[in-house]
mmCIF file of N, CA and C in Angstrom:
data_model
loop_
_atom_site.group_PDB
_atom_site.id
_atom_site.type_symbol
_atom_site.label_atom_id
_atom_site.label_comp_id
_atom_site.label_asym_id
_atom_site.label_seq_id
_atom_site.Cartn_x
_atom_site.Cartn_y
_atom_site.Cartn_z
ATOM 1 N N MET A 1 5.268 -26.128 -5.944
ATOM 2 C CA MET A 1 6.807 -25.600 -5.394
ATOM 3 C C MET A 1 6.956 -24.177 -5.574
ATOM 4 N N SER A 2 7.265 -23.237 -4.667
ATOM 5 C CA SER A 2 7.071 -21.764 -4.849
ATOM 6 C C SER A 2 8.676 -21.161 -4.494
ATOM 7 N N ILE A 3 9.058 -20.734 -5.101
ATOM 8 C CA ILE A 3 10.443 -19.939 -5.590
ATOM 9 C C ILE A 3 10.463 -18.869 -4.261
ATOM 10 N N LEU A 4 11.338 -18.780 -3.326
ATOM 11 C CA LEU A 4 11.637 -17.897 -2.386
ATOM 12 C C LEU A 4 12.084 -16.639 -2.933
ATOM 13 N N LYS A 5 11.776 -15.721 -2.872
ATOM 14 C CA LYS A 5 12.121 -14.516 -3.337
ATOM 15 C C LYS A 5 13.415 -13.654 -1.953
ATOM 16 N N ASN A 6 14.321 -13.173 -2.582
ATOM 17 C CA ASN A 6 14.906 -12.466 -1.490
ATOM 18 C C ASN A 6 15.274 -11.046 -1.886
ATOM 19 N N TYR A 7 15.053 -10.257 -0.995
ATOM 20 C CA TYR A 7 14.983 -8.675 -1.083
ATOM 21 C C TYR A 7 15.952 -8.154 -0.282
ATOM 22 N N THR A 8 16.859 -7.120 -0.799
ATOM 23 C CA THR A 8 17.806 -6.630 0.110
ATOM 24 C C THR A 8 17.513 -5.214 0.254
ATOM 25 N N VAL A 9 17.563 -4.805 1.632
ATOM 26 C CA VAL A 9 17.898 -3.211 1.791
ATOM 27 C C VAL A 9 19.192 -2.942 1.949
ATOM 28 N N TYR A 10 19.792 -1.724 1.183
ATOM 29 C CA TYR A 10 21.115 -1.538 1.308
ATOM 30 C C TYR A 10 21.308 -0.123 1.523
ATOM 31 N N ILE A 11 22.651 -0.006 1.997
ATOM 32 C CA ILE A 11 23.178 1.792 2.070
ATOM 33 C C ILE A 11 24.310 1.658 1.174
ATOM 34 N N LEU A 12 24.326 2.501 0.221
ATOM 35 C CA LEU A 12 25.636 3.182 -0.383
ATOM 36 C C LEU A 12 26.231 4.339 0.235
ATOM 37 N N GLN A 13 27.636 4.190 0.307
ATOM 38 C CA GLN A 13 28.240 5.564 0.502
ATOM 39 C C GLN A 13 28.704 5.947 -0.711
ATOM 40 N N CYS A 14 28.342 7.262 -0.959
ATOM 41 C CA CYS A 14 28.515 7.920 -1.953
ATOM 42 C C CYS A 14 30.091 8.717 -2.172
ATOM 43 N N ALA A 15 30.442 8.937 -2.972
ATOM 44 C CA ALA A 15 31.453 9.742 -3.232
ATOM 45 C C ALA A 15 31.736 10.985 -2.512
ATOM 46 N N ASP A 16 30.572 11.841 -2.071
ATOM 47 C CA ASP A 16 30.797 12.772 -1.609
ATOM 48 C C ASP A 16 30.490 12.541 0.091
ATOM 49 N N ASP A 17 30.538 11.475 0.309
ATOM 50 C CA ASP A 17 30.685 10.902 1.767
ATOM 51 C C ASP A 17 28.776 10.582 2.192
ATOM 52 N N SER A 18 28.081 11.155 1.247
ATOM 53 C CA SER A 18 26.698 10.939 1.998
ATOM 54 C C SER A 18 26.117 9.458 1.629
ATOM 55 N N TYR A 19 24.798 8.937 2.061
ATOM 56 C CA TYR A 19 24.332 7.673 1.956
ATOM 57 C C TYR A 19 23.101 7.610 1.410
ATOM 58 N N TYR A 20 23.338 6.510 0.519
ATOM 59 C CA TYR A 20 21.949 6.227 0.000
ATOM 60 C C TYR A 20 21.490 5.128 0.466
ATOM 61 N N VAL A 21 19.987 5.121 0.720
ATOM 62 C CA VAL A 21 18.883 3.641 1.045
ATOM 63 C C VAL A 21 18.225 3.286 -0.142
ATOM 64 N N GLY A 22 18.414 2.136 -0.360
ATOM 65 C CA GLY A 22 17.395 1.540 -1.494
ATOM 66 C C GLY A 22 17.154 0.149 -1.195
ATOM 67 N N MET A 23 16.536 -0.600 -1.912
ATOM 68 C CA MET A 23 15.939 -1.869 -1.961
ATOM 69 C C MET A 23 15.958 -2.526 -3.216
ATOM 70 N N THR A 24 16.159 -3.983 -3.296
ATOM 71 C CA THR A 24 16.292 -4.421 -4.658
ATOM 72 C C THR A 24 16.124 -6.076 -4.312
ATOM 73 N N ASN A 25 15.944 -6.783 -5.337
ATOM 74 C CA ASN A 25 15.785 -8.263 -5.313
ATOM 75 C C ASN A 25 16.879 -8.823 -6.017
ATOM 76 N N ASP A 26 18.055 -8.000 -6.557
ATOM 77 C CA ASP A 26 19.410 -8.423 -6.925
ATOM 78 C C ASP A 26 20.206 -7.609 -6.584
ATOM 79 N N ILE A 27 20.929 -7.534 -5.603
ATOM 80 C CA ILE A 27 21.955 -6.672 -5.044
ATOM 81 C C ILE A 27 23.361 -6.472 -6.150
ATOM 82 N N ASP A 28 23.454 -7.492 -6.693
ATOM 83 C CA ASP A 28 24.522 -7.433 -7.603
ATOM 84 C C ASP A 28 24.359 -6.791 -8.932
ATOM 85 N N ARG A 29 23.357 -6.761 -9.272
ATOM 86 C CA ARG A 29 22.407 -5.999 -10.537
ATOM 87 C C ARG A 29 22.500 -4.928 -10.098
ATOM 88 N N ARG A 30 21.637 -4.309 -9.270
ATOM 89 C CA ARG A 30 21.565 -2.800 -8.646
ATOM 90 C C ARG A 30 22.958 -2.111 -8.093
ATOM 91 N N LEU A 31 23.738 -2.648 -7.835
ATOM 92 C CA LEU A 31 25.141 -2.318 -7.482
ATOM 93 C C LEU A 31 25.572 -1.894 -8.851
ATOM 94 N N ALA A 32 25.753 -2.727 -9.432
ATOM 95 C CA ALA A 32 26.442 -2.349 -11.083
ATOM 96 C C ALA A 32 25.762 -1.260 -11.659
ATOM 97 N N GLU A 33 24.414 -1.179 -11.890
ATOM 98 C CA GLU A 33 23.620 -0.096 -11.896
ATOM 99 C C GLU A 33 24.109 1.070 -11.693
ATOM 100 N N HIS A 34 23.862 1.284 -10.073
ATOM 101 C CA HIS A 34 24.627 2.683 -9.608
ATOM 102 C C HIS A 34 26.093 3.119 -9.944
ATOM 103 N N GLN A 35 26.912 1.745 -9.885
ATOM 104 C CA GLN A 35 28.294 2.079 -10.230
ATOM 105 C C GLN A 35 28.442 2.795 -11.841
ATOM 106 N N GLN A 36 27.526 2.554 -12.759
ATOM 107 C CA GLN A 36 27.750 2.532 -14.123
ATOM 108 C C GLN A 36 26.625 4.009 -14.534
ATOM 109 N N GLY A 37 26.137 4.412 -13.415
ATOM 110 C CA GLY A 37 25.410 5.434 -13.475
ATOM 111 C C GLY A 37 24.060 5.049 -14.374
ATOM 112 N N LEU A 38 23.463 3.975 -14.362
ATOM 113 C CA LEU A 38 22.577 3.843 -15.493
ATOM 114 C C LEU A 38 21.260 4.468 -14.998
ATOM 115 N N ASN A 39 21.343 4.739 -13.419
ATOM 116 C CA ASN A 39 20.037 5.556 -12.997
ATOM 117 C C ASN A 39 20.185 7.012 -12.717
ATOM 118 N N ARG A 40 19.250 7.922 -13.284
ATOM 119 C CA ARG A 40 19.657 9.444 -13.187
ATOM 120 C C ARG A 40 19.175 10.207 -11.786
ATOM 121 N N GLY A 41 19.236 8.888 -10.764
ATOM 122 C CA GLY A 41 18.804 9.372 -9.454
ATOM 123 C C GLY A 41 19.920 9.825 -8.805
ATOM 124 N N TYR A 42 19.892 10.194 -7.625
ATOM 125 C CA TYR A 42 20.557 10.351 -6.227
ATOM 126 C C TYR A 42 22.214 10.013 -6.602
ATOM 127 N N THR A 43 22.537 8.606 -6.747
ATOM 128 C CA THR A 43 23.774 8.430 -7.041
ATOM 129 C C THR A 43 24.727 8.839 -8.343
ATOM 130 N N ASN A 44 23.748 8.705 -9.413
ATOM 131 C CA ASN A 44 24.325 9.047 -10.810
ATOM 132 C C ASN A 44 25.636 10.286 -10.605
ATOM 133 N N SER A 45 25.351 11.339 -9.819
ATOM 134 C CA SER A 45 26.447 12.310 -9.653
ATOM 135 C C SER A 45 27.215 12.392 -8.568
ATOM 136 N N ARG A 46 27.163 11.115 -7.949
ATOM 137 C CA ARG A 46 27.899 10.985 -6.543
ATOM 138 C C ARG A 46 28.913 9.557 -6.636
ATOM 139 N N ARG A 47 28.958 9.354 -7.557
ATOM 140 C CA ARG A 47 30.064 7.967 -7.883
ATOM 141 C C ARG A 47 31.230 8.276 -8.154
ATOM 142 N N PRO A 48 32.005 7.311 -7.186
ATOM 143 C CA PRO A 48 31.693 6.052 -7.337
ATOM 144 C C PRO A 48 30.785 5.578 -5.846
ATOM 145 N N VAL A 49 30.377 4.555 -5.598
ATOM 146 C CA VAL A 49 29.606 4.267 -4.616
ATOM 147 C C VAL A 49 30.077 3.273 -3.785
ATOM 148 N N LYS A 50 29.905 2.891 -2.748
ATOM 149 C CA LYS A 50 30.846 1.920 -2.187
ATOM 150 C C LYS A 50 29.398 1.156 -1.097
ATOM 151 N N LEU A 51 29.233 0.000 -1.223
ATOM 152 C CA LEU A 51 28.328 -0.939 -0.603
ATOM 153 C C LEU A 51 28.696 -1.091 0.746
ATOM 154 N N VAL A 52 28.096 -0.553 2.014
ATOM 155 C CA VAL A 52 28.406 -0.424 3.267
ATOM 156 C C VAL A 52 27.615 -1.091 4.148
ATOM 157 N N PHE A 53 26.243 -1.381 3.572
ATOM 158 C CA PHE A 53 25.340 -2.227 4.352
ATOM 159 C C PHE A 53 24.129 -3.168 3.703
ATOM 160 N N THR A 54 23.670 -4.382 4.109
ATOM 161 C CA THR A 54 22.871 -4.955 3.429
ATOM 162 C C THR A 54 22.385 -5.902 4.551
ATOM 163 N N GLU A 55 20.773 -6.020 4.549
ATOM 164 C CA GLU A 55 19.885 -6.612 5.426
ATOM 165 C C GLU A 55 18.807 -7.486 4.490
ATOM 166 N N HIS A 56 18.759 -8.824 4.505
ATOM 167 C CA HIS A 56 18.093 -9.291 3.538
ATOM 168 C C HIS A 56 16.854 -10.010 3.996
ATOM 169 N N PHE A 57 15.396 -9.940 3.299
ATOM 170 C CA PHE A 57 14.402 -10.298 3.651
ATOM 171 C C PHE A 57 13.613 -10.976 2.864
ATOM 172 N N SER A 58 12.824 -12.031 3.182
ATOM 173 C CA SER A 58 11.932 -12.845 2.376
ATOM 174 C C SER A 58 10.475 -12.145 2.183
ATOM 175 N N ASP A 59 10.175 -11.439 2.939
ATOM 176 C CA ASP A 59 8.657 -10.674 2.550
ATOM 177 C C ASP A 59 9.358 -9.260 1.957
ATOM 178 N N VAL A 60 8.837 -8.879 0.778
ATOM 179 C CA VAL A 60 9.201 -7.674 0.142
ATOM 180 C C VAL A 60 8.167 -6.623 1.030
ATOM 181 N N ASN A 61 7.240 -6.750 1.718
ATOM 182 C CA ASN A 61 6.491 -5.669 2.601
ATOM 183 C C ASN A 61 7.465 -5.281 3.785
ATOM 184 N N HIS A 62 8.121 -6.453 4.137
ATOM 185 C CA HIS A 62 9.125 -6.031 5.591
ATOM 186 C C HIS A 62 10.380 -5.257 5.031
ATOM 187 N N ALA A 63 11.010 -5.553 3.975
ATOM 188 C CA ALA A 63 12.137 -4.860 3.308
ATOM 189 C C ALA A 63 11.630 -3.670 2.863
ATOM 190 N N PHE A 64 10.118 -3.268 2.347
ATOM 191 C CA PHE A 64 10.182 -1.818 1.877
ATOM 192 C C PHE A 64 9.641 -1.153 3.295
ATOM 193 N N GLU A 65 9.187 -1.690 4.246
ATOM 194 C CA GLU A 65 9.002 -1.065 5.747
ATOM 195 C C GLU A 65 10.433 -0.286 6.284
ATOM 196 N N PHE A 66 11.328 -1.579 6.159
ATOM 197 C CA PHE A 66 12.650 -1.259 6.675
ATOM 198 C C PHE A 66 13.304 0.163 5.864
ATOM 199 N N GLU A 67 13.374 -0.256 4.641
ATOM 200 C CA GLU A 67 14.164 0.741 3.987
ATOM 201 C C GLU A 67 13.472 2.111 4.203
ATOM 202 N N LYS A 68 12.099 2.373 4.183
ATOM 203 C CA LYS A 68 11.386 3.536 4.411
ATOM 204 C C LYS A 68 12.019 4.302 6.005
ATOM 205 N N GLN A 69 11.992 2.982 6.763
ATOM 206 C CA GLN A 69 12.254 3.711 8.168
ATOM 207 C C GLN A 69 13.893 4.225 8.330
ATOM 208 N N ILE A 70 14.894 3.303 7.393
ATOM 209 C CA ILE A 70 16.047 3.825 7.458
ATOM 210 C C ILE A 70 16.207 5.318 6.785
ATOM 211 N N LYS A 71 15.557 5.489 5.823
ATOM 212 C CA LYS A 71 15.419 6.633 5.086
ATOM 213 C C LYS A 71 15.163 7.850 5.848
ATOM 214 N N GLY A 72 14.558 7.751 6.920
ATOM 215 C CA GLY A 72 14.201 8.403 7.840
ATOM 216 C C GLY A 72 15.051 8.920 8.648
ATOM 217 N N TRP A 73 15.944 8.281 8.950
ATOM 218 C CA TRP A 73 17.264 8.485 10.059
ATOM 219 C C TRP A 73 18.261 9.314 9.777
ATOM 220 N N ARG A 74 18.491 9.700 11.033
ATOM 221 C CA ARG A 74 19.933 10.920 10.792
ATOM 222 C C ARG A 74 21.102 10.103 10.682
ATOM 223 N N ARG A 75 22.075 10.808 10.227
ATOM 224 C CA ARG A 75 23.295 10.378 9.740
ATOM 225 C C ARG A 75 23.761 9.450 10.895
ATOM 226 N N ALA A 76 24.036 9.727 11.965
ATOM 227 C CA ALA A 76 24.376 9.197 13.191
ATOM 228 C C ALA A 76 23.786 7.850 13.340
ATOM 229 N N LYS A 77 22.696 7.607 13.242
ATOM 230 C CA LYS A 77 21.817 6.352 13.412
ATOM 231 C C LYS A 77 22.200 5.482 12.338
ATOM 232 N N LYS A 78 22.459 5.919 10.770
ATOM 233 C CA LYS A 78 22.727 5.241 9.915
ATOM 234 C C LYS A 78 24.149 4.813 10.188
ATOM 235 N N GLU A 79 24.876 5.370 10.797
ATOM 236 C CA GLU A 79 26.366 4.882 11.011
ATOM 237 C C GLU A 79 26.584 3.780 12.061
ATOM 238 N N ALA A 80 25.534 4.146 13.283
ATOM 239 C CA ALA A 80 25.680 3.064 13.947
ATOM 240 C C ALA A 80 25.079 1.504 13.388
ATOM 241 N N LEU A 81 24.085 1.616 12.683
ATOM 242 C CA LEU A 81 23.388 0.585 12.054
ATOM 243 C C LEU A 81 24.642 0.223 10.879
ATOM 244 N N ILE A 82 25.425 0.675 9.868
ATOM 245 C CA ILE A 82 26.334 0.399 9.334
ATOM 246 C C ILE A 82 27.615 -0.339 10.151
ATOM 247 N N LYS A 83 28.013 0.178 11.073
ATOM 248 C CA LYS A 83 28.579 -0.488 12.146
ATOM 249 C C LYS A 83 28.399 -1.728 12.929
ATOM 250 N N GLY A 84 27.027 -2.073 12.922
ATOM 251 C CA GLY A 84 26.596 -3.146 13.587
ATOM 252 C C GLY A 84 26.087 -2.900 14.971
ATOM 253 N N GLU A 85 26.377 -1.719 15.209
ATOM 254 C CA GLU A 85 25.994 -1.435 16.645
ATOM 255 C C GLU A 85 24.493 -1.062 16.896
ATOM 256 N N TRP A 86 23.663 -2.047 16.782
ATOM 257 C CA TRP A 86 22.578 -2.338 17.007
ATOM 258 C C TRP A 86 21.765 -1.563 18.060
ATOM 259 N N ASP A 87 22.586 -1.916 19.320
ATOM 260 C CA ASP A 87 22.415 -1.529 20.876
ATOM 261 C C ASP A 87 22.104 0.134 20.955
ATOM 262 N N LEU A 88 22.985 0.561 19.829
ATOM 263 C CA LEU A 88 23.013 2.241 20.293
ATOM 264 C C LEU A 88 21.601 2.794 19.435
ATOM 265 N N LEU A 89 20.981 2.016 18.403
ATOM 266 C CA LEU A 89 19.887 2.663 18.077
ATOM 267 C C LEU A 89 18.648 3.431 18.972
ATOM 268 N N PRO A 90 18.637 2.680 19.869
ATOM 269 C CA PRO A 90 17.126 3.339 20.640
ATOM 270 C C PRO A 90 17.777 4.430 21.396
ATOM 271 N N GLU A 91 19.095 4.690 21.661
ATOM 272 C CA GLU A 91 19.506 5.682 22.331
ATOM 273 C C GLU A 91 19.917 7.021 21.191
ATOM 274 N N LEU A 92 19.844 6.631 20.191
ATOM 275 C CA LEU A 92 20.120 7.348 19.031
ATOM 276 C C LEU A 92 18.833 8.439 18.854
ATOM 277 N N SER A 93 17.855 7.408 18.998
ATOM 278 C CA SER A 93 16.572 7.875 18.693
ATOM 279 C C SER A 93 15.930 8.603 19.695
ATOM 280 N N LYS A 94 16.347 8.423 21.163
ATOM 281 C CA LYS A 94 15.944 9.446 22.157
ATOM 282 C C LYS A 94 16.943 10.724 21.812
ATOM 283 N N ALA A 95 18.086 10.576 21.861
ATOM 284 C CA ALA A 95 18.922 11.801 21.647
ATOM 285 C C ALA A 95 18.122 12.711 20.459
ATOM 286 N N TYR A 96 17.620 12.298 19.557
ATOM 287 C CA TYR A 96 16.860 13.036 18.398
ATOM 288 C C TYR A 96 15.667 13.953 18.864
ATOM 289 N N LYS A 97 15.060 12.788 19.783
ATOM 290 C CA LYS A 97 13.868 13.704 20.474
ATOM 291 C C LYS A 97 13.900 14.492 21.161
ATOM 292 N N LYS A 98 15.062 14.689 22.008
ATOM 293 C CA LYS A 98 15.191 15.895 23.050
ATOM 294 C C LYS A 98 15.006 17.197 22.266
#
């Protein structure tokens, strides 16, 4: 019997209104780490943070690819994703290429 792992790609809105994209296999633990400043990375000086988006995956490779993809997006596209406006994503990609 194999145990299914669950991976979460998440977006945090930081106190300075910037966004941070990450991936974890324990979203509650990871969010607490960000809030407590346990990591010396991007969010440490931008606390408090607010969880604004999650997407769950059973395959770590799919989660990693999605995280990498979102990290390359402009703010407007991230905000459309956060709002659940998936239909706007292709148009926002086209607008950027012009």
